Amino acid sequence: MADELLAWRDRFPTLARGPYFAAHTLGPMPDSAPAALARFAEEWAEQGVVAWYGWMEQLQAVAALLEGLLGAPAGTVALGPNVSVLAGQVLSCLDWDGPRDRLVTTDLEFTTCDYLYRAQETLGAKVELVPSHNLTVDEQRLVEAVDERTALVAVTHVAFRSSALLDVVPVVERAHQVGALVLLDTYQSAGTVPVDLDALGVDLAVGGSVKWLLGGPGTGYLYARPGVAERLSPRLVGWFGHDAPFTFEPAPIRFAAGAARFATGTPNVPAHVMAAEGYRILAEVGVEAIRAKSLRQTARLLDGFLAQGAVVRGPADVHRRGGSVVVDFEGAARATEELVERGYTCDYRPGAGLRLGPHFYTSDEEIDAAVAEVASIRSGG
């Protein structure tokens, strides 16, 4: 049966180098990205400051593309530089001196978020880190950790070390039952796992362009559920978060409606218009189709590595995983280096193992070849 998704393979020049299994860390560049950057440069050169009028419209269009990919209503996504800033803005809205002084999270968060959440302890927050087993969080244990003193539940949708997929629904239900907010990190899910933020009911979500969304570095996003943003007043603010930034009103800031209040300073226009090229391709391909192929290919990888006696990090059930496969075995770090030397772009994470992230442009032949190469390396070939 023909793989129809391979029709987009030629859109990524990077794939000419060889099998690319690193969408979980840096997605390959779409072939239209250089033209998008050239258009930005031309607009800047020809129009100068007048270019801002067109750029503002382009930024709105980029946010709308993300809203379509994330199942988010119009006006609920704001663009930013990265998750460090955007998640930091969310945290800046909270007061840890009151009766709600608890932040519930897990030991599987990406380091940026881990640093941010633990830093709240210096402001009086009591951070509870729900432990994982085999780099997978037990949702029931997470639910039980949420109580009436909880202000925020901040969790990752797909763990970067294991690709374990969190069932968010019971967590959201419990958090809302006790009046807590839920912040979901969708960096490792958006673009390979269907994400419907409206249906999930999360209050806030963050992520970015670097990985499965194929947008390159420089674009982060923050989602705020309708009605939630108006209840939040970030202390980390910028002039673009004002309701009318070009009026240059003095403080106090008059916040923009909805998620737009989380815009900070002058936006990184070239990064955002470049990122849109990846978003457009994903919208064309369709995340549901991407997920169907991902389930099939991750199962193929897992079967191959289990046959070699490797340890699978995260759930063995592919439906409880994101788009990457993480396996460990004696010498996995060195085997990863050898794989890269042989032309297979992949990576290794300490405490986890070899990470392979196929995407919709990956062929089944590349899947089988990667498994065979690892077997050859492990046997001294």
mmCIF file of C-alpha atoms in Angstrom:
data_model
loop_
_atom_site.group_PDB
_atom_site.id
_atom_site.type_symbol
_atom_site.label_atom_id
_atom_site.label_comp_id
_atom_site.label_asym_id
_atom_site.label_seq_id
_atom_site.Cartn_x
_atom_site.Cartn_y
_atom_site.Cartn_z
ATOM 1 C CA MET A 1 0.000 0.000 0.000
ATOM 2 C CA ALA A 2 1.440 3.356 -1.046
ATOM 3 C CA ASP A 3 2.355 5.829 1.682
ATOM 4 C CA GLU A 4 0.596 9.010 0.563
ATOM 5 C CA LEU A 5 2.310 11.171 3.181
ATOM 6 C CA LEU A 6 5.667 10.671 1.478
ATOM 7 C CA ALA A 7 4.390 13.082 -1.188
ATOM 8 C CA TRP A 8 5.548 15.916 1.134
ATOM 9 C CA ARG A 9 9.024 14.452 1.578
ATOM 10 C CA ASP A 10 10.590 16.664 -1.094
ATOM 11 C CA ARG A 11 9.520 19.752 0.858
ATOM 12 C CA PHE A 12 12.433 19.189 3.265
ATOM 13 C CA PRO A 13 15.960 19.662 1.865
ATOM 14 C CA THR A 14 17.510 18.275 5.063
ATOM 15 C CA LEU A 15 16.273 14.777 4.175
ATOM 16 C CA ALA A 16 18.779 14.621 1.315
ATOM 17 C CA ARG A 17 21.443 14.049 3.981
ATOM 18 C CA GLY A 18 19.894 10.764 5.045
ATOM 19 C CA PRO A 19 17.234 9.376 7.425
ATOM 20 C CA TYR A 20 16.070 12.116 9.782
ATOM 21 C CA PHE A 21 14.841 10.868 13.160
ATOM 22 C CA ALA A 22 15.091 14.111 15.125
ATOM 23 C CA ALA A 23 11.740 15.903 14.787
ATOM 24 C CA HIS A 24 11.428 15.642 18.577
ATOM 25 C CA THR A 25 14.426 17.969 18.943
ATOM 26 C CA LEU A 26 14.602 20.087 15.754
ATOM 27 C CA GLY A 27 12.273 19.509 12.840
ATOM 28 C CA PRO A 28 13.788 19.766 9.342
ATOM 29 C CA MET A 29 13.395 23.050 7.481
ATOM 30 C CA PRO A 30 10.554 23.396 4.946
ATOM 31 C CA ASP A 31 11.803 24.378 1.511
ATOM 32 C CA SER A 32 9.641 27.518 1.576
ATOM 33 C CA ALA A 33 11.264 28.955 4.724
ATOM 34 C CA PRO A 34 14.055 30.824 2.856
ATOM 35 C CA ALA A 35 11.485 32.563 0.650
ATOM 36 C CA ALA A 36 9.465 33.603 3.704
ATOM 37 C CA LEU A 37 12.552 35.155 5.262
ATOM 38 C CA ALA A 38 13.452 36.810 1.965
ATOM 39 C CA ARG A 39 9.969 38.375 1.800
ATOM 40 C CA PHE A 40 10.421 39.753 5.304
ATOM 41 C CA ALA A 41 13.804 41.226 4.361
ATOM 42 C CA GLU A 42 12.379 42.742 1.201
ATOM 43 C CA GLU A 43 9.483 44.314 3.090
ATOM 44 C CA TRP A 44 11.850 45.767 5.662
ATOM 45 C CA ALA A 45 14.221 47.083 2.996
ATOM 46 C CA GLU A 46 11.528 48.628 0.790
ATOM 47 C CA GLN A 47 9.030 49.875 3.363
ATOM 48 C CA GLY A 48 10.974 50.561 6.528
ATOM 49 C CA VAL A 49 8.677 51.287 9.467
ATOM 50 C CA VAL A 50 5.607 51.175 7.221
ATOM 51 C CA ALA A 51 6.153 47.406 6.989
ATOM 52 C CA TRP A 52 4.689 47.073 10.481
ATOM 53 C CA TYR A 53 1.164 47.367 9.089
ATOM 54 C CA GLY A 54 1.632 44.230 6.999
ATOM 55 C CA TRP A 55 3.616 42.460 9.685
ATOM 56 C CA MET A 56 0.807 42.858 12.209
ATOM 57 C CA GLU A 57 -1.571 41.137 9.809
ATOM 58 C CA GLN A 58 0.964 38.378 9.184
ATOM 59 C CA LEU A 59 1.381 37.762 12.921
ATOM 60 C CA GLN A 60 -2.381 37.417 13.311
ATOM 61 C CA ALA A 61 -2.389 34.896 10.465
ATOM 62 C CA VAL A 62 0.389 32.851 12.143
ATOM 63 C CA ALA A 63 -1.571 32.743 15.403
ATOM 64 C CA ALA A 64 -4.667 31.656 13.471
ATOM 65 C CA LEU A 65 -2.736 28.789 11.877
ATOM 66 C CA LEU A 66 -1.718 27.592 15.335
ATOM 67 C CA GLU A 67 -5.280 27.889 16.606
ATOM 68 C CA GLY A 68 -6.386 25.603 13.789
ATOM 69 C CA LEU A 69 -3.703 23.037 14.591
ATOM 70 C CA LEU A 70 -4.386 23.132 18.336
ATOM 71 C CA GLY A 71 -8.186 23.058 18.348
ATOM 72 C CA ALA A 72 -8.222 26.523 19.876
ATOM 73 C CA PRO A 73 -10.940 29.160 19.331
ATOM 74 C CA ALA A 74 -10.026 32.357 17.501
ATOM 75 C CA GLY A 75 -8.150 34.865 19.614
ATOM 76 C CA THR A 76 -6.933 32.368 22.218
ATOM 77 C CA VAL A 77 -3.305 31.997 21.058
ATOM 78 C CA ALA A 78 -0.550 34.564 21.544
ATOM 79 C CA LEU A 79 2.904 34.369 19.988
ATOM 80 C CA GLY A 80 6.088 34.789 21.976
ATOM 81 C CA PRO A 81 9.799 34.028 21.872
ATOM 82 C CA ASN A 82 9.842 30.727 23.767
ATOM 83 C CA VAL A 83 8.269 28.692 26.566
ATOM 84 C CA SER A 84 10.605 30.174 29.181
ATOM 85 C CA VAL A 85 9.027 33.595 28.702
ATOM 86 C CA LEU A 86 5.458 32.436 28.104
ATOM 87 C CA ALA A 87 5.248 29.974 31.011
ATOM 88 C CA GLY A 88 7.045 32.581 33.106
ATOM 89 C CA GLN A 89 4.253 35.029 32.312
ATOM 90 C CA VAL A 90 1.642 32.571 33.521
ATOM 91 C CA LEU A 91 3.520 32.074 36.761
ATOM 92 C CA SER A 92 3.870 35.830 37.198
ATOM 93 C CA CYS A 93 0.059 36.022 37.489
ATOM 94 C CA LEU A 94 -0.064 33.911 40.630
ATOM 95 C CA ASP A 95 0.154 34.925 44.271
ATOM 96 C CA TRP A 96 1.656 32.231 46.475
ATOM 97 C CA ASP A 97 1.022 34.078 49.740
ATOM 98 C CA GLY A 98 -2.680 33.254 49.884
ATOM 99 C CA PRO A 99 -4.535 30.058 50.750
ATOM 100 C CA ARG A 100 -3.663 28.573 47.349
ATOM 101 C CA ASP A 101 0.060 28.085 47.697
ATOM 102 C CA ARG A 102 0.599 24.727 45.962
ATOM 103 C CA LEU A 103 1.943 24.025 42.460
ATOM 104 C CA VAL A 104 1.551 20.387 41.412
ATOM 105 C CA THR A 105 3.825 19.087 38.670
ATOM 106 C CA THR A 106 5.837 15.958 37.807
ATOM 107 C CA ASP A 107 9.442 14.837 37.558
ATOM 108 C CA LEU A 108 9.107 14.490 33.759
ATOM 109 C CA GLU A 109 8.919 18.169 32.860
ATOM 110 C CA PHE A 110 11.368 19.653 30.382
ATOM 111 C CA THR A 111 14.220 21.431 32.157
ATOM 112 C CA THR A 112 12.951 24.937 31.307
ATOM 113 C CA CYS A 113 9.643 24.234 33.017
ATOM 114 C CA ASP A 114 11.272 22.368 35.884
ATOM 115 C CA TYR A 115 13.496 25.381 36.581
ATOM 116 C CA LEU A 116 10.559 27.791 36.387
ATOM 117 C CA TYR A 117 8.249 25.770 38.611
ATOM 118 C CA ARG A 118 10.863 25.139 41.287
ATOM 119 C CA ALA A 119 11.870 28.812 41.221
ATOM 120 C CA GLN A 120 8.387 29.658 42.534
ATOM 121 C CA GLU A 121 9.501 28.218 45.877
ATOM 122 C CA THR A 122 11.515 31.415 46.413
ATOM 123 C CA LEU A 123 8.189 33.303 46.297
ATOM 124 C CA GLY A 124 6.471 31.026 48.799
ATOM 125 C CA ALA A 125 5.037 28.317 46.541
ATOM 126 C CA LYS A 126 4.942 24.761 47.797
ATOM 127 C CA VAL A 127 5.883 22.660 44.777
ATOM 128 C CA GLU A 128 4.838 19.011 44.757
ATOM 129 C CA LEU A 129 6.699 16.841 42.278
ATOM 130 C CA VAL A 130 4.678 13.727 41.445
ATOM 131 C CA PRO A 131 7.210 10.954 40.709
ATOM 132 C CA SER A 132 7.172 8.797 37.595
ATOM 133 C CA HIS A 133 7.809 5.108 37.059
ATOM 134 C CA ASN A 134 9.712 4.036 33.936
ATOM 135 C CA LEU A 135 9.534 7.697 32.914
ATOM 136 C CA THR A 136 5.718 7.538 32.915
ATOM 137 C CA VAL A 137 3.375 9.376 35.288
ATOM 138 C CA ASP A 138 0.444 7.560 36.879
ATOM 139 C CA GLU A 139 -2.502 9.870 36.181
ATOM 140 C CA GLN A 140 -4.340 8.675 39.279
ATOM 141 C CA ARG A 141 -1.408 9.589 41.494
ATOM 142 C CA LEU A 142 -1.313 13.009 39.839
ATOM 143 C CA VAL A 143 -5.038 13.492 40.406
ATOM 144 C CA GLU A 144 -4.678 12.564 44.074
ATOM 145 C CA ALA A 145 -1.985 15.211 44.528
ATOM 146 C CA VAL A 146 -4.391 18.025 43.601
ATOM 147 C CA ASP A 147 -6.300 19.562 46.508
ATOM 148 C CA GLU A 148 -8.122 22.760 47.523
ATOM 149 C CA ARG A 149 -4.817 24.529 48.218
ATOM 150 C CA THR A 150 -3.593 23.931 44.659
ATOM 151 C CA ALA A 151 -3.326 27.043 42.502
ATOM 152 C CA LEU A 152 -1.774 25.468 39.423
ATOM 153 C CA VAL A 153 -1.279 22.021 37.933
ATOM 154 C CA ALA A 154 1.547 22.311 35.400
ATOM 155 C CA VAL A 155 2.281 19.189 33.373
ATOM 156 C CA THR A 156 3.711 18.060 30.058
ATOM 157 C CA HIS A 157 1.442 16.386 27.521
ATOM 158 C CA VAL A 158 4.225 14.165 26.130
ATOM 159 C CA ALA A 159 7.399 13.597 28.149
ATOM 160 C CA PHE A 160 10.586 14.485 26.304
ATOM 161 C CA ARG A 161 12.628 11.716 27.932
ATOM 162 C CA SER A 162 10.241 8.845 27.193
ATOM 163 C CA SER A 163 7.462 10.079 24.880
ATOM 164 C CA ALA A 164 4.905 8.982 27.489
ATOM 165 C CA LEU A 165 1.524 10.570 26.699
ATOM 166 C CA LEU A 166 -0.415 11.944 29.658
ATOM 167 C CA ASP A 167 -4.182 11.436 29.856
ATOM 168 C CA VAL A 168 -5.036 15.036 30.634
ATOM 169 C CA VAL A 169 -8.813 14.720 31.055
ATOM 170 C CA PRO A 170 -8.975 13.354 34.640
ATOM 171 C CA VAL A 171 -6.320 15.860 35.717
ATOM 172 C CA VAL A 172 -8.350 18.761 34.329
ATOM 173 C CA GLU A 173 -11.533 17.440 35.915
ATOM 174 C CA ARG A 174 -9.921 17.229 39.350
ATOM 175 C CA ALA A 175 -8.217 20.613 39.055
ATOM 176 C CA HIS A 176 -11.430 22.358 38.084
ATOM 177 C CA GLN A 177 -13.307 20.534 40.824
ATOM 178 C CA VAL A 178 -11.104 22.259 43.412
ATOM 179 C CA GLY A 179 -10.731 25.563 41.528
ATOM 180 C CA ALA A 180 -7.151 25.141 40.272
ATOM 181 C CA LEU A 181 -5.783 26.118 36.868
ATOM 182 C CA VAL A 182 -4.120 23.664 34.470
ATOM 183 C CA LEU A 183 -1.090 24.625 32.367
ATOM 184 C CA LEU A 184 -0.236 22.044 29.689
ATOM 185 C CA ASP A 185 3.135 21.898 27.918
ATOM 186 C CA THR A 186 2.327 20.696 24.385
ATOM 187 C CA TYR A 187 5.809 21.088 22.906
ATOM 188 C CA GLN A 188 6.311 17.345 22.359
ATOM 189 C CA SER A 189 2.751 16.621 21.224
ATOM 190 C CA ALA A 190 1.615 19.399 18.874
ATOM 191 C CA GLY A 191 2.224 18.401 15.276
ATOM 192 C CA THR A 192 2.362 14.642 15.815
ATOM 193 C CA VAL A 193 -0.439 13.942 18.325
ATOM 194 C CA PRO A 194 -3.869 15.491 17.672
ATOM 195 C CA VAL A 195 -4.326 18.275 20.224
ATOM 196 C CA ASP A 196 -7.763 19.780 20.854
ATOM 197 C CA LEU A 197 -7.228 22.271 23.638
ATOM 198 C CA ASP A 198 -10.846 23.354 23.667
ATOM 199 C CA ALA A 199 -12.039 19.765 24.126
ATOM 200 C CA LEU A 200 -9.386 18.967 26.739
ATOM 201 C CA GLY A 201 -10.561 21.920 28.796
ATOM 202 C CA VAL A 202 -7.096 23.014 29.901
ATOM 203 C CA ASP A 203 -6.893 26.614 31.034
ATOM 204 C CA LEU A 204 -3.515 27.406 29.543
ATOM 205 C CA ALA A 205 -1.025 25.740 27.225
ATOM 206 C CA VAL A 206 2.456 26.530 25.968
ATOM 207 C CA GLY A 207 4.676 25.143 23.236
ATOM 208 C CA GLY A 208 6.803 26.179 20.326
ATOM 209 C CA SER A 209 7.894 25.828 16.749
ATOM 210 C CA VAL A 210 11.184 23.981 17.031
ATOM 211 C CA LYS A 211 10.084 20.365 17.006
ATOM 212 C CA TRP A 212 7.174 18.510 15.356
ATOM 213 C CA LEU A 213 5.633 21.764 14.141
ATOM 214 C CA LEU A 214 8.600 22.193 11.765
ATOM 215 C CA GLY A 215 8.859 25.942 12.287
ATOM 216 C CA GLY A 216 12.459 26.392 13.375
ATOM 217 C CA PRO A 217 13.613 28.311 16.465
ATOM 218 C CA GLY A 218 12.188 31.584 17.665
ATOM 219 C CA THR A 219 8.424 31.070 17.971
ATOM 220 C CA GLY A 220 6.613 30.073 21.122
ATOM 221 C CA TYR A 221 2.884 30.135 21.718
ATOM 222 C CA LEU A 222 0.578 30.522 24.681
ATOM 223 C CA TYR A 223 -3.062 29.432 24.705
ATOM 224 C CA ALA A 224 -5.549 30.851 27.189
ATOM 225 C CA ARG A 225 -9.033 29.365 27.381
ATOM 226 C CA PRO A 226 -11.824 31.883 26.765
ATOM 227 C CA GLY A 227 -12.624 33.624 30.033
ATOM 228 C CA VAL A 228 -9.365 32.582 31.698
ATOM 229 C CA ALA A 229 -7.057 35.282 30.337
ATOM 230 C CA GLU A 230 -9.280 38.059 31.698
ATOM 231 C CA ARG A 231 -8.794 36.658 35.206
ATOM 232 C CA LEU A 232 -5.011 36.862 34.920
ATOM 233 C CA SER A 233 -2.724 39.892 35.149
ATOM 234 C CA PRO A 234 0.872 39.013 34.273
ATOM 235 C CA ARG A 235 3.625 40.951 36.018
ATOM 236 C CA LEU A 236 5.980 40.084 33.186
ATOM 237 C CA VAL A 237 4.532 42.442 30.589
ATOM 238 C CA GLY A 238 5.471 44.330 27.446
ATOM 239 C CA TRP A 239 4.054 47.022 25.245
ATOM 240 C CA PHE A 240 2.579 44.546 22.762
ATOM 241 C CA GLY A 241 0.369 43.171 25.545
ATOM 242 C CA HIS A 242 -1.424 46.534 25.707
ATOM 243 C CA ASP A 243 -4.894 46.874 24.230
ATOM 244 C CA ALA A 244 -3.598 49.589 21.879
ATOM 245 C CA PRO A 245 0.202 49.352 21.891
ATOM 246 C CA PHE A 246 0.797 52.130 19.388
ATOM 247 C CA THR A 247 -0.897 54.694 21.652
ATOM 248 C CA PHE A 248 2.114 54.350 23.978
ATOM 249 C CA GLU A 249 0.064 54.942 27.121
ATOM 250 C CA PRO A 250 1.932 55.127 30.434
ATOM 251 C CA ALA A 251 1.446 52.596 33.235
ATOM 252 C CA PRO A 252 -0.632 50.950 34.515
ATOM 253 C CA ILE A 253 -1.028 48.760 31.461
ATOM 254 C CA ARG A 254 -4.481 48.381 29.916
ATOM 255 C CA PHE A 255 -4.347 44.716 28.966
ATOM 256 C CA ALA A 256 -5.343 43.492 25.541
ATOM 257 C CA ALA A 257 -8.338 41.175 25.442
ATOM 258 C CA GLY A 258 -7.843 37.430 25.642
ATOM 259 C CA ALA A 259 -4.499 35.767 25.082
ATOM 260 C CA ALA A 260 -3.066 38.908 23.451
ATOM 261 C CA ARG A 261 -2.289 40.288 26.923
ATOM 262 C CA PHE A 262 0.509 37.720 27.096
ATOM 263 C CA ALA A 263 2.389 39.288 24.194
ATOM 264 C CA THR A 264 5.482 40.941 25.623
ATOM 265 C CA GLY A 265 7.835 43.248 23.740
ATOM 266 C CA THR A 266 8.497 43.749 20.045
ATOM 267 C CA PRO A 267 7.748 40.408 18.315
ATOM 268 C CA ASN A 268 10.306 38.392 16.378
ATOM 269 C CA VAL A 269 8.586 38.840 13.030
ATOM 270 C CA PRO A 270 11.042 36.853 10.840
ATOM 271 C CA ALA A 271 10.928 33.853 13.159
ATOM 272 C CA HIS A 272 7.130 33.875 13.226
ATOM 273 C CA VAL A 273 6.674 34.132 9.449
ATOM 274 C CA MET A 274 9.255 31.376 8.982
ATOM 275 C CA ALA A 275 7.456 29.138 11.470
ATOM 276 C CA ALA A 276 4.215 29.580 9.537
ATOM 277 C CA GLU A 277 5.703 27.601 6.647
ATOM 278 C CA GLY A 278 5.865 24.480 8.802
ATOM 279 C CA TYR A 279 2.387 25.081 10.191
ATOM 280 C CA ARG A 280 0.937 25.313 6.684
ATOM 281 C CA ILE A 281 2.441 21.986 5.662
ATOM 282 C CA LEU A 282 1.058 20.290 8.776
ATOM 283 C CA ALA A 283 -2.382 21.726 8.068
ATOM 284 C CA GLU A 284 -2.189 20.317 4.528
ATOM 285 C CA VAL A 285 -1.074 16.869 5.664
ATOM 286 C CA GLY A 286 -3.473 16.734 8.617
ATOM 287 C CA VAL A 287 -2.445 15.793 12.149
ATOM 288 C CA GLU A 288 -4.917 12.887 12.270
ATOM 289 C CA ALA A 289 -3.183 11.311 9.250
ATOM 290 C CA ILE A 290 0.207 12.037 10.807
ATOM 291 C CA ARG A 291 -0.856 10.320 14.031
ATOM 292 C CA ALA A 292 -2.110 7.225 12.209
ATOM 293 C CA LYS A 293 1.231 6.836 10.451
ATOM 294 C CA SER A 294 3.157 7.615 13.629
ATOM 295 C CA LEU A 295 1.360 4.859 15.547
ATOM 296 C CA ARG A 296 2.244 2.358 12.840
ATOM 297 C CA GLN A 297 5.892 3.377 12.578
ATOM 298 C CA THR A 298 6.551 3.699 16.304
ATOM 299 C CA ALA A 299 5.092 0.203 16.756
ATOM 300 C CA ARG A 300 7.445 -1.013 14.030
ATOM 301 C CA LEU A 301 10.420 0.542 15.828
ATOM 302 C CA LEU A 302 9.395 -0.809 19.227
ATOM 303 C CA ASP A 303 8.913 -4.330 17.881
ATOM 304 C CA GLY A 304 12.343 -4.222 16.276
ATOM 305 C CA PHE A 305 14.119 -3.010 19.400
ATOM 306 C CA LEU A 306 12.239 -5.319 21.757
ATOM 307 C CA ALA A 307 13.389 -8.204 19.580
ATOM 308 C CA GLN A 308 16.936 -7.022 20.292
ATOM 309 C CA GLY A 309 16.315 -7.058 24.035
ATOM 310 C CA ALA A 310 16.376 -3.265 24.420
ATOM 311 C CA VAL A 311 14.534 -1.541 27.272
ATOM 312 C CA VAL A 312 11.650 0.658 26.133
ATOM 313 C CA ARG A 313 11.279 3.912 28.048
ATOM 314 C CA GLY A 314 7.669 4.865 28.615
ATOM 315 C CA PRO A 315 4.577 2.793 27.806
ATOM 316 C CA ALA A 316 4.832 -0.161 25.414
ATOM 317 C CA ASP A 317 1.345 0.701 24.106
ATOM 318 C CA VAL A 318 1.888 3.132 21.212
ATOM 319 C CA HIS A 319 -1.510 4.758 21.873
ATOM 320 C CA ARG A 320 -0.093 5.988 25.187
ATOM 321 C CA ARG A 321 2.967 7.483 23.525
ATOM 322 C CA GLY A 322 3.844 10.549 21.497
ATOM 323 C CA GLY A 323 5.727 10.465 18.213
ATOM 324 C CA SER A 324 9.181 9.324 19.317
ATOM 325 C CA VAL A 325 10.657 6.050 20.524
ATOM 326 C CA VAL A 326 13.164 5.953 23.378
ATOM 327 C CA VAL A 327 15.115 2.755 23.977
ATOM 328 C CA ASP A 328 18.033 1.939 26.216
ATOM 329 C CA PHE A 329 20.669 -0.770 26.213
ATOM 330 C CA GLU A 330 24.306 -1.177 27.194
ATOM 331 C CA GLY A 331 26.352 1.232 25.101
ATOM 332 C CA ALA A 332 23.334 3.232 23.896
ATOM 333 C CA ALA A 333 25.182 6.576 24.045
ATOM 334 C CA ARG A 334 28.028 5.282 21.880
ATOM 335 C CA ALA A 335 25.589 3.554 19.532
ATOM 336 C CA THR A 336 23.805 6.890 19.046
ATOM 337 C CA GLU A 337 27.084 8.550 18.077
ATOM 338 C CA GLU A 338 27.779 5.740 15.610
ATOM 339 C CA LEU A 339 24.286 6.020 14.129
ATOM 340 C CA VAL A 340 24.818 9.726 13.530
ATOM 341 C CA GLU A 341 28.193 9.025 11.921
ATOM 342 C CA ARG A 342 26.447 6.567 9.583
ATOM 343 C CA GLY A 343 24.000 9.256 8.473
ATOM 344 C CA TYR A 344 21.036 8.589 10.787
ATOM 345 C CA THR A 345 20.140 11.850 12.501
ATOM 346 C CA CYS A 346 18.961 11.037 16.038
ATOM 347 C CA ASP A 347 19.966 11.800 19.623
ATOM 348 C CA TYR A 348 20.529 10.439 23.122
ATOM 349 C CA ARG A 349 19.240 11.677 26.483
ATOM 350 C CA PRO A 350 20.995 10.732 29.742
ATOM 351 C CA GLY A 351 18.805 8.618 31.977
ATOM 352 C CA ALA A 352 16.593 7.713 29.039
ATOM 353 C CA GLY A 353 18.439 6.347 26.013
ATOM 354 C CA LEU A 354 18.473 6.532 22.222
ATOM 355 C CA ARG A 355 15.667 8.732 20.852
ATOM 356 C CA LEU A 356 14.247 8.243 17.367
ATOM 357 C CA GLY A 357 11.525 10.558 16.104
ATOM 358 C CA PRO A 358 10.051 9.608 12.720
ATOM 359 C CA HIS A 359 7.590 12.042 11.169
ATOM 360 C CA PHE A 360 5.189 11.909 8.227
ATOM 361 C CA TYR A 361 8.085 12.184 5.748
ATOM 362 C CA THR A 362 9.785 9.012 7.101
ATOM 363 C CA SER A 363 9.622 5.828 5.021
ATOM 364 C CA ASP A 364 9.134 2.326 6.378
ATOM 365 C CA GLU A 365 12.440 1.387 4.763
ATOM 366 C CA GLU A 366 14.193 3.981 6.932
ATOM 367 C CA ILE A 367 12.495 2.559 10.023
ATOM 368 C CA ASP A 368 13.751 -0.954 9.273
ATOM 369 C CA ALA A 369 17.207 0.318 8.331
ATOM 370 C CA ALA A 370 17.585 2.167 11.647
ATOM 371 C CA VAL A 371 16.717 -0.964 13.626
ATOM 372 C CA ALA A 372 19.141 -3.020 11.533
ATOM 373 C CA GLU A 373 21.944 -0.452 11.985
ATOM 374 C CA VAL A 374 21.546 -0.535 15.757
ATOM 375 C CA ALA A 375 21.663 -4.334 15.704
ATOM 376 C CA SER A 376 24.838 -4.153 13.620
ATOM 377 C CA ILE A 377 26.457 -1.643 15.957
ATOM 378 C CA ARG A 378 25.571 -3.659 19.051
ATOM 379 C CA SER A 379 27.042 -6.792 17.560
ATOM 380 C CA GLY A 380 30.272 -4.973 16.692
ATOM 381 C CA GLY A 381 29.500 -4.618 12.990
#
